[in-house]
Structure formats: C-alpha cells, structure tokens
Coordinates of C-alpha atoms and ligand atoms in Angstrom, one line a residue:
X741 CA 14.9 -4.9 36.0
X742 CA 11.9 -3.0 34.5
X743 CA 12.6 0.5 33.2
X744 CA 10.5 3.0 35.0
X745 CA 8.6 5.9 33.4
X746 CA 5.8 8.3 34.4
X747 CA 4.0 7.7 31.1
X748 CA 4.2 4.7 28.7
X749 CA 2.5 5.3 25.3
X750 CA 1.5 2.2 23.4
X751 CA 1.4 2.9 19.6
X752 CA 3.8 4.7 17.3
X753 CA 1.3 6.2 14.9
X754 CA 0.3 9.9 14.6
X755 CA -1.7 9.7 17.9
X756 CA 1.2 8.2 20.0
X757 CA 3.9 10.3 18.4
X758 CA 1.9 13.6 18.8
X759 CA 1.4 12.9 22.5
X760 CA 5.1 11.9 22.9
X761 CA 6.1 15.3 21.5
X762 CA 3.5 17.2 23.5
X763 CA 4.7 15.6 26.7
X764 CA 8.4 15.9 25.9
X765 CA 10.4 17.5 28.6
X766 CA 7.6 17.5 31.2
X767 CA 8.1 14.0 32.6
X768 CA 9.7 10.6 31.9
X769 CA 8.1 9.2 28.8
X770 CA 8.5 6.1 26.7
X771 CA 6.7 5.0 23.5
X772 CA 6.5 1.4 22.5
X773 CA 5.6 0.3 19.0
X774 CA 4.9 -3.3 17.9
X775 CA 6.3 -2.9 14.4
X776 CA 9.9 -2.4 13.5
X777 CA 9.1 1.0 12.0
X778 CA 7.0 3.8 13.3
X779 CA 3.7 4.7 11.6
X780 CA 3.6 1.5 9.7
X781 CA -0.2 1.1 9.9
X782 CA -2.9 3.7 9.3
X783 CA -0.7 6.7 9.8
X784 CA 1.3 6.0 6.7
X785 CA -1.9 5.3 4.6
X786 CA -3.9 8.5 4.8
X787 CA -5.0 11.0 2.2
X788 CA -3.1 13.8 3.9
X789 CA -5.8 16.3 4.0
X790 CA -7.0 18.4 6.9
X791 CA -10.6 19.6 6.5
X792 CA -12.2 22.0 9.1
X793 CA -15.7 21.3 7.8
X794 CA -15.4 17.5 8.0
X795 CA -16.8 15.4 10.8
X796 CA -19.1 16.1 13.9
X797 CA -18.8 19.5 15.6
X798 CA -16.2 18.4 18.2
X799 CA -14.0 17.0 15.4
X800 CA -14.3 20.3 13.6
X801 CA -13.3 22.2 16.7
X802 CA -10.3 19.8 17.2
X803 CA -9.3 20.4 13.5
X804 CA -9.3 24.1 13.8
X805 CA -7.1 23.9 16.9
X806 CA -4.8 21.4 15.2
X807 CA -4.4 23.7 12.3
X808 CA -3.5 26.6 14.7
X809 CA -0.9 24.4 16.4
X810 CA 0.7 23.0 13.3
X811 CA 0.8 26.4 11.6
X812 CA 2.6 27.8 14.7
X813 CA 5.1 25.0 14.5
X814 CA 5.5 25.5 10.7
X815 CA 6.9 28.9 11.3
X816 CA 9.9 27.2 12.9
X817 CA 10.4 24.5 10.3
X818 CA 12.5 24.8 7.1
X819 CA 9.7 23.2 5.1
X820 CA 6.0 23.6 6.0
X821 CA 3.7 20.7 7.0
X822 CA 0.7 22.5 5.7
X823 CA -0.1 23.6 2.2
X824 CA -3.4 25.3 1.4
X825 CA -5.6 23.0 -0.6
X826 CA -9.4 23.6 -0.7
X827 CA -11.9 20.8 -0.3
X828 CA -14.9 20.5 -2.6
X829 CA -18.0 18.3 -2.2
X830 CA -20.1 17.5 -5.2
X831 CA -23.4 15.5 -5.6
X832 CA -27.1 15.9 -5.5
X833 CA -28.5 18.9 -3.6
X834 CA -29.8 16.6 -1.0
X835 CA -26.5 14.7 -0.5
X836 CA -24.4 17.9 -0.5
X837 CA -26.8 19.6 2.0
X838 CA -26.6 16.5 4.3
X839 CA -22.7 16.5 4.3
X840 CA -21.8 20.2 4.2
X841 CA -21.4 21.9 7.5
X842 CA -19.2 24.2 9.5
X843 CA -16.8 26.1 7.3
X844 CA -18.1 24.8 4.0
X845 CA -20.0 27.3 1.8
X846 CA -22.3 26.4 -1.1
X847 CA -21.1 27.1 -4.6
X848 CA -22.8 26.7 -8.0
X849 CA -22.0 23.7 -10.3
X850 CA -20.5 26.3 -12.7
X851 CA -18.1 27.5 -10.0
X852 CA -17.2 23.9 -9.2
X853 CA -16.4 23.2 -12.8
X854 CA -14.2 26.3 -12.9
X855 CA -12.3 25.1 -9.9
X856 CA -12.0 21.5 -11.2
X857 CA -12.4 21.5 -15.0
X858 CA -11.8 17.7 -15.0
X859 CA -15.4 17.2 -13.7
X860 CA -17.9 16.2 -16.3
X861 CA -20.8 18.7 -16.4
X862 CA -24.2 17.2 -15.5
X863 CA -22.8 14.5 -13.2
X864 CA -23.6 16.7 -10.1
X865 CA -26.2 19.4 -9.4
X866 CA -24.8 20.9 -6.2
X867 CA -21.4 21.7 -4.6
X868 CA -19.8 23.0 -1.5
X869 CA -16.3 24.5 -0.9
X870 CA -14.1 24.6 2.2
X871 CA -11.3 27.1 1.4
X872 CA -9.8 26.6 4.9
X873 CA -8.6 23.1 4.1
X874 CA -5.0 22.1 3.9
X875 CA -2.8 19.4 2.5
X876 CA -0.6 17.8 5.1
X877 CA 2.9 16.6 4.7
X878 CA 2.3 13.6 7.0
X879 CA 5.8 12.1 6.9
X880 CA 7.3 15.5 7.8
X881 CA 4.8 15.9 10.7
X882 CA 5.5 12.4 12.0
X883 CA 9.2 12.9 11.8
X884 CA 9.0 16.3 13.5
X885 CA 7.2 14.7 16.4
X886 CA 9.7 11.9 16.6
X887 CA 12.7 14.3 16.6
X888 CA 11.1 16.6 19.2
X889 CA 10.3 13.6 21.5
X890 CA 13.8 12.1 21.1
X891 CA 15.5 15.5 21.7
X892 CA 13.6 15.9 25.0
X893 CA 14.7 12.4 26.2
X894 CA 11.6 10.3 25.3
X895 CA 12.6 6.7 24.8
X896 CA 11.1 5.2 21.6
X897 CA 11.3 1.5 21.3
X898 CA 10.1 -0.3 18.1
X899 CA 9.6 -4.0 17.5
X900 CA 8.1 -4.3 21.0
X901 CA 4.5 -5.5 21.0
X902 CA 2.8 -5.1 24.4
X903 CA 1.8 -8.6 25.4
X904 CA 1.0 -8.1 29.1
X905 CA -0.1 -5.2 31.3
X906 CA -1.3 -5.2 34.8
X907 CA -2.1 -2.7 37.5
X908 CA 0.3 -3.1 40.4
X909 CA 0.1 -0.7 43.3
X910 CA -0.2 2.8 41.9
X911 CA 1.1 2.0 38.4
X912 CA 1.3 -0.4 35.6
X913 CA 3.7 -3.3 34.9
X914 CA 4.0 -3.8 31.2
X915 CA 5.7 -6.5 29.1
X916 CA 6.6 -5.5 25.5
X917 CA 8.6 -7.8 23.3
X918 CA 11.6 -8.8 25.5
X919 CA 11.4 -5.6 27.6
X920 CA 9.7 -4.9 30.9
X921 CA 8.3 -1.5 31.9
X922 CA 6.8 0.2 34.9
X923 CA 4.7 3.3 34.4
X924 CA 2.3 5.5 36.4
X925 CA 0.1 6.1 33.3
X926 CA -0.4 3.7 30.4
X927 CA -1.7 5.4 27.2
X928 CA -3.6 3.4 24.7
X929 CA -2.8 4.8 21.3
X930 CA -2.9 1.4 19.6
X931 CA -5.2 2.4 16.7
X932 CA -7.1 -0.6 15.4
X933 CA -5.7 -2.6 18.3
X934 CA -6.9 -0.3 21.0
X935 CA -9.7 -2.6 22.2
X936 CA -7.3 -5.6 22.0
X937 CA -4.7 -3.7 24.2
X938 CA -7.5 -2.9 26.7
X939 CA -8.2 -6.7 27.0
X940 CA -4.5 -7.4 27.5
X941 CA -4.5 -4.8 30.3
X942 CA -7.6 -6.2 32.0
X943 CA -9.6 -3.2 31.0
X944 CA -13.1 -3.5 29.5
X945 CA -13.3 -2.9 25.7
X946 CA -15.1 0.2 24.4
X947 CA -16.4 -1.5 21.2
X948 CA -14.1 0.4 18.9
X949 CA -14.6 -0.8 15.3
X950 CA -11.9 -0.6 12.5
X951 CA -13.2 0.1 9.0
X952 CA -11.2 -0.5 5.8
X953 CA -10.5 2.3 3.4
X954 CA -8.5 2.0 0.3
X955 CA -6.5 4.6 -1.7
X956 CA -4.3 4.6 -4.7
X957 CA -2.0 6.8 -6.8
X958 CA -2.9 6.7 -10.5
X959 CA -1.4 8.1 -13.6
X960 CA -3.7 10.3 -15.7
X961 CA -3.7 11.5 -19.3
X962 CA -4.8 15.0 -18.3
X963 CA -3.2 16.1 -14.9
X964 CA -5.1 18.4 -12.6
X965 CA -3.9 22.0 -12.4
X966 CA -1.6 22.9 -9.5
X967 CA -4.1 24.5 -7.2
X968 CA -7.0 22.1 -7.8
X969 CA -9.2 21.4 -4.7
X970 CA -9.5 17.9 -3.4
X971 CA -12.9 16.7 -4.7
X972 CA -15.2 14.2 -2.8
X973 CA -18.6 12.8 -3.8
X974 CA -21.1 13.7 -1.1
X975 CA -22.6 10.2 -1.3
X976 CA -19.1 8.8 -0.3
X977 CA -18.6 6.9 -3.5
X978 CA -15.2 8.4 -4.3
X979 CA -12.7 11.2 -3.7
X980 CA -9.6 12.4 -5.7
X981 CA -7.0 15.0 -5.5
X982 CA -3.8 16.1 -7.3
X983 CA -0.6 14.3 -6.4
X984 CA 2.1 15.9 -8.5
X985 CA 1.4 14.9 -12.1
X986 CA -0.7 11.9 -10.8
X987 CA -3.9 11.7 -8.8
X988 CA -4.7 10.2 -5.4
X989 CA -8.0 8.4 -5.6
X990 CA -10.2 6.5 -3.1
X991 CA -13.5 4.6 -3.3
X992 CA -14.3 6.0 0.2
X993 CA -15.4 2.5 1.4
X994 CA -16.1 1.9 5.1
X995 CA -16.1 -1.9 5.5
X996 CA -15.8 -3.4 9.0
X997 CA -12.6 -5.3 9.7
X998 CA -10.7 -6.8 12.5
X999 CA -7.3 -5.2 13.4
X1000 CA -4.9 -6.4 10.7
X1001 CA -2.4 -5.2 8.2
X1002 CA -5.1 -4.4 5.7
X1003 CA -4.6 -4.8 1.9
X1004 CA -6.7 -3.7 -1.1
X1005 CA -9.3 -6.3 -2.2
X1006 CA -9.3 -7.3 -5.9
X1007 CA -11.7 -5.2 -7.9
X1008 CA -12.1 -2.3 -5.5
X1009 CA -9.6 0.0 -7.3
X1010 CA -10.6 -1.2 -10.8
X1011 CA -14.2 -0.3 -10.1
X1012 CA -13.1 3.1 -8.7
X1013 CA -11.1 3.8 -11.9
X1014 CA -14.1 2.9 -14.0
X1015 CA -16.3 5.3 -12.0
X1016 CA -13.8 8.2 -12.1
X1017 CA -13.3 7.7 -15.9
X1018 CA -17.1 8.4 -16.2
X1019 CA -17.4 11.4 -14.0
X1020 CA -14.1 13.1 -14.9
X1021 CA -12.0 13.7 -18.0
X1022 CA -8.8 12.8 -16.1
X1023 CA -8.3 9.7 -18.3
X1024 CA -6.9 7.4 -15.6
X1025 CA -4.4 5.4 -17.4
X1026 CA -3.0 3.0 -14.8
X1027 CA -2.6 2.5 -11.0
X1028 CA 0.9 3.0 -9.7
X1029 CA 0.3 1.8 -6.1
X1030 CA -2.7 1.1 -3.9
X1031 CA -3.1 0.6 -0.2
X1032 CA -5.7 0.0 2.5
X1033 CA -5.8 1.4 6.0
X1034 CA -8.1 1.0 9.0
X1035 CA -10.1 3.9 10.3
X1036 CA -11.1 3.0 13.9
X1037 CA -14.3 4.5 15.3
X1038 CA -16.3 4.6 18.5
X1039 CA -20.0 3.9 18.1
X1040 CA -20.8 7.7 18.2
X1041 CA -18.0 8.6 15.8
X1042 CA -16.3 10.9 18.3
X1043 CA -12.6 10.3 19.1
X1044 CA -11.9 8.9 22.6
X1045 CA -9.5 10.8 24.8
X1046 CA -9.6 10.4 28.6
X1047 CA -8.7 8.3 31.6
X1048 CA -10.8 5.2 31.9
X1049 CA -13.1 5.8 34.9
X1050 CA -12.8 2.1 35.9
X1051 CA -9.1 1.5 35.3
X1052 CA -6.9 4.0 37.2
X1053 CA -4.0 5.3 35.2
X1054 CA -5.3 3.9 31.9
X1055 CA -5.6 6.7 29.3
X1056 CA -7.5 6.2 26.0
X1057 CA -6.3 8.0 22.9
X1058 CA -8.1 6.2 20.2
X1059 CA -11.1 6.1 17.9
X1060 CA -9.8 8.9 15.6
X1061 CA -11.6 7.4 12.6
X1062 CA -10.9 9.3 9.4
X1063 CA -9.7 12.4 11.4
X1064 CA -6.5 11.1 13.0
X1065 CA -4.2 13.8 11.4
X1066 CA -6.6 16.7 11.4
X1067 CA -7.3 16.2 15.2
X1068 CA -3.8 15.1 16.2
X1069 CA -2.3 18.2 17.7
X1070 CA -5.4 19.2 19.6
X1071 CA -6.0 15.7 20.9
X1072 CA -2.3 15.5 22.1
X1073 CA -2.7 18.9 23.7
X1074 CA -5.7 17.7 25.6
X1075 CA -4.2 14.4 26.5
X1076 CA -1.0 15.9 27.8
X1077 CA -2.9 18.4 29.9
X1078 CA -5.1 15.7 31.4
X1079 CA -2.2 13.3 32.0
X1080 CA 0.0 16.0 33.6
X1081 CA -2.9 17.1 35.8
X1082 CA -3.5 13.5 36.7
X1083 CA -7.1 14.2 35.9
X1084 CA -9.3 11.3 36.8
X1085 CA -12.6 12.5 38.2
X1086 CA -13.7 16.0 37.5
X1087 CA -14.5 17.8 34.2
X1088 CA -13.6 21.0 36.0
X1089 CA -10.1 19.7 36.3
X1090 CA -9.8 20.3 32.5
X1091 CA -9.6 24.0 33.4
X1092 CA -6.3 23.5 35.2
X1093 CA -3.4 24.2 32.9
X1094 CA -3.2 25.8 29.4
X1095 CA -6.3 24.1 28.0
X1096 CA -7.5 25.3 24.6
X1097 CA -11.0 26.1 23.5
X1098 CA -10.9 22.9 21.6
X1099 CA -9.8 20.8 24.6
X1100 CA -12.7 22.2 26.6
X1101 CA -15.1 21.3 23.8
X1102 CA -13.9 17.8 23.8
X1103 CA -13.7 17.6 27.6
X1104 CA -17.3 18.7 27.8
X1105 CA -18.3 16.0 25.4
X1106 CA -16.4 13.1 26.8
X1107 CA -14.2 14.1 29.7
X1108 CA -13.7 10.7 31.1
X1109 CA -14.3 7.5 29.3
X1110 CA -17.3 5.5 30.6
X1111 CA -19.0 8.3 32.6
Ligands
LIG1571 C1 -7.3 5.7 3.2 C2 -7.3 6.6 4.4 C3 -7.3 8.0 4.3 C4 -7.2 8.8 5.4 N1 -7.2 10.1 5.2 C5 -7.1 11.0 6.3 C6 -6.9 12.4 6.1 O1 -6.9 12.8 4.9 N2 -6.9 13.1 7.2 C7 -6.9 12.6 8.5 O2 -6.9 13.4 9.4 N3 -7.0 11.3 8.6 C8 -7.1 10.5 7.6 N4 -7.2 9.1 7.8 C9 -7.2 8.6 9.2 C10 -5.9 8.6 9.8 O3 -4.9 8.0 9.0 C11 -6.0 7.8 11.2 O4 -7.0 8.4 12.0 C12 -4.7 7.8 11.9 O5 -3.6 7.5 11.1 C13 -4.8 6.9 13.2 O6 -3.6 7.0 13.8 P1 -3.3 6.1 15.1 O7 -2.0 6.6 15.6 O8 -4.4 6.2 16.0 O9 -3.2 4.6 14.5 P2 -2.0 3.8 13.8 O10 -1.3 4.7 12.8 O11 -2.6 2.6 13.3 O12 -1.0 3.6 15.0 C14 -1.3 2.6 16.0 C15 0.0 1.9 16.3 O13 -0.2 1.1 17.5 C16 0.6 -0.1 17.3 N5 0.2 -1.1 18.2 C17 -1.0 -1.7 18.3 N6 -1.1 -2.7 19.3 C18 0.1 -2.6 19.9 C19 0.7 -3.3 21.0 N7 0.0 -4.2 21.7 N8 2.0 -3.0 21.4 C20 2.7 -2.0 20.7 N9 2.2 -1.3 19.6 C21 0.9 -1.6 19.2 C22 0.4 -0.5 15.8 O14 1.4 -1.3 15.3 C23 0.3 0.9 15.2 O15 1.6 1.3 14.6 C24 -7.2 8.2 6.7 C25 -7.2 6.9 6.9 C26 -7.2 6.0 5.7 C27 -7.2 4.5 5.9

C-alpha cells in the first residue's frame, strides 16, 4: 500500500527542509532523502554567509526577504541563526566595480585595511563593503526547519532514494528505496540531482549544471579580530573569514561537475594557502579540514521555483547556486504559496495568498518553469 500525501518533497537539504517547514500544518507532507542523514550534500558544505549585495537582482530581493523571515524566527529561538558579519570585496577598481551592487558601498583601501588589518597593503586598489550581511548558523537553521516540520506532522524519510516517479490520474506515484508514495504534488528539491530526478519522473531536463566549490578550515599564526568582515577577491580567486581562532578559506572555484559526493582535488587547497599567505599576514599554518560541495545553477543563474508548465503537479525548487541559504526562506515562502494555491497557469495567481514583495519579484521573473 502506498502512503498518500498532498505534497512529496524530494531532497533533504536546505531547500527541501525550508519548504517542509513552510508547508507544515497546511496539508499532508512527506520529505524523502536519499542519504541516511539530512543535509549530507551541499547544505552541510557552505560558507554560512548571507550577503544582500550578492547575486543578480532577484537573488538580492530573495536574500532581503530571507533575512526578514529568519530574523523574525530568531526572536523565538534561544540562540540566533543570524550574527551580523559584514562582507568586503577587494581587488582592482574595475573588478570591484563589476562585482559590487545593491547594498554594497564603496570604501577606500585604507578603510578596508582598518577593517581587516591582515590584508597586505598594495595588493588591492579598491574595496566595497556590505554591512547588511550576516553569518548564518546553518546547522541550527536546518535543525529548526526539521523540528518545525516534524512537530506539524510532516513525515521525513531518510535513506530512501527516489528511483521511479510517474504521473497517474491527477497525482504522482513514486518509488523511494523500499517505500511507495502517492502525492498530488511532487517537489524537486534534489540539488545537483534535480535534472536526474526530472528524467526519472519523465519530465524534460532544464539543463541545470552543478559546479564544484571547495572550502577549508585552516589554523593561523595571527587570528582575525572578532568582528572582522568576510573578505572576498572581486576576481573570484579566494575568500576568507574568521572561524573562531581559525579561518574559513575558499579558492572560489566554479568547475563543472556531474552530480556526485564531491571531494577536494589535490593541490587546490595548497595553492589557495600559498595565495593567501602572499596577500594576507594571517600566516596560515595548516589545514584542519577541507571539503567540496556542488553549486547547481540554471543557465541564467537565477534559482528555479515553479510548476513545470509541461508536467502537471511537478514543482521545481532547484538551481540555487551559491545562494541556497540566503534565498531559502523566501524561496520556501513562494513555493508554499504557489503549491497551496495550486498555481499552474497564471502569474496573477501569485497575488492570491500572503505573497511577499520578494515572491512577486521572483514570480514576475520566472513564474512558471518553461514559459
Ligand atoms: C563551498 C560552498 C560555499 C557556499 N556558501 C554559501 C553561502 O555562504 N551562502 C549561501 O546562501 N549558499 C552557499 N552555498 C550554496 C548552498 O550551500 C547551496 O545553494 C544549498 O546548500 C543547496 O541546497 P539544496 O537543498 O538545493 O541541495 P542539497 O543540500 O544538495 O540537497 C539536495 C538533496 O537531495 C537529495 N537527493 C537527490 N536526488 C534524490 C533522489 N532521487 N531521491 C531522494 N533524495 C535525493 C540529495 O541526497 C541531497 O541531500 C555554498 C556552496 C558551497 C559548495
């Protein structure tokens, strides 16, 4: 006997869990995750920073809304998810001007050096600062979503990879691990596997591309002061930020990959350490741990949220790229609204229900996938 739900979410990363908690209590929801643990893939591998000036305009809107929603939730939690942490871009005037947008303001190199004395003077000629940026306690956010979903009766099933899905009548029949499900709406929150899940479901792929990005925690001889901003090179050659007495560092690479359990490649972190030991006085002494995750993007770099116009009841929540946390709450809000409204055809339908400014911005950009 198949278990029946109104909504079956595939993927237990930040996208799927945010939606599960946004839908909690409104209808019968289940979430299935292939791995034994939730958030095993990209969602446990991020840099944990939410940057309102980062990404294309619609991503920036989604980030502002996400920050509003998480801040409202923080007021109810014993420990906050968000901690103020500015974001600083450095580089040539041309590179900083090309990357800086939205909430970022230009600052002088002298001001940048004051904010981050570990930078070597003369290694950059321009800087920008986003003071509206936050550090994100990602494990706490994920756990809060999980608990809210469970408390409202959402079934969360791990170790169950979806291997078959077909449209039957007005719903979906889905096989995951040893289990069988029926659902009115099938949500594709499968991260790097989103196109693969579409194929399994008989739905045309969108051409989503996963890109590798590596990060590491490194020990330093001279730790960064407590309120140091996260610092990123405007030419995307590195970023670093304080992580207690250590630093989190990344070579900011964007290398195409298939969907996989990505691992760091030999030499990537060593080259990064050599670069950072030239442009900073941190004195990176050793790497404690390193990891690689996949940032999955649509061709236009904008996250994908919406019903597939050619596959009734198939909802895409994918392509979050490097913005999966900073857009998560707003994307979930939009997706929950659209799913509950059963919106399939009309952009005006986005006006039904408590739709945010951000949701409208996204809906106007890409209100239904493939139209
Ligand atoms: C180094 C790095 C730094 C980053 N830094 C930031 C940052 O500072 N801020 C930010 O906002 N974002 C950041 N990101 C991006 C962010 O981590 C991602 O956008 C986000 O985690 C994607 O979440 P997701 O839920 O879509 O994917 P995932 O976390 O990958 O979850 C998808 C899940 O679907 C499951 N799945 C796939 N196929 C199936 C199937 N057939 N059946 C069942 N389950 C399935 C997978 O097992 C997986 O657990 C960073 C990414 C990287 C790699």
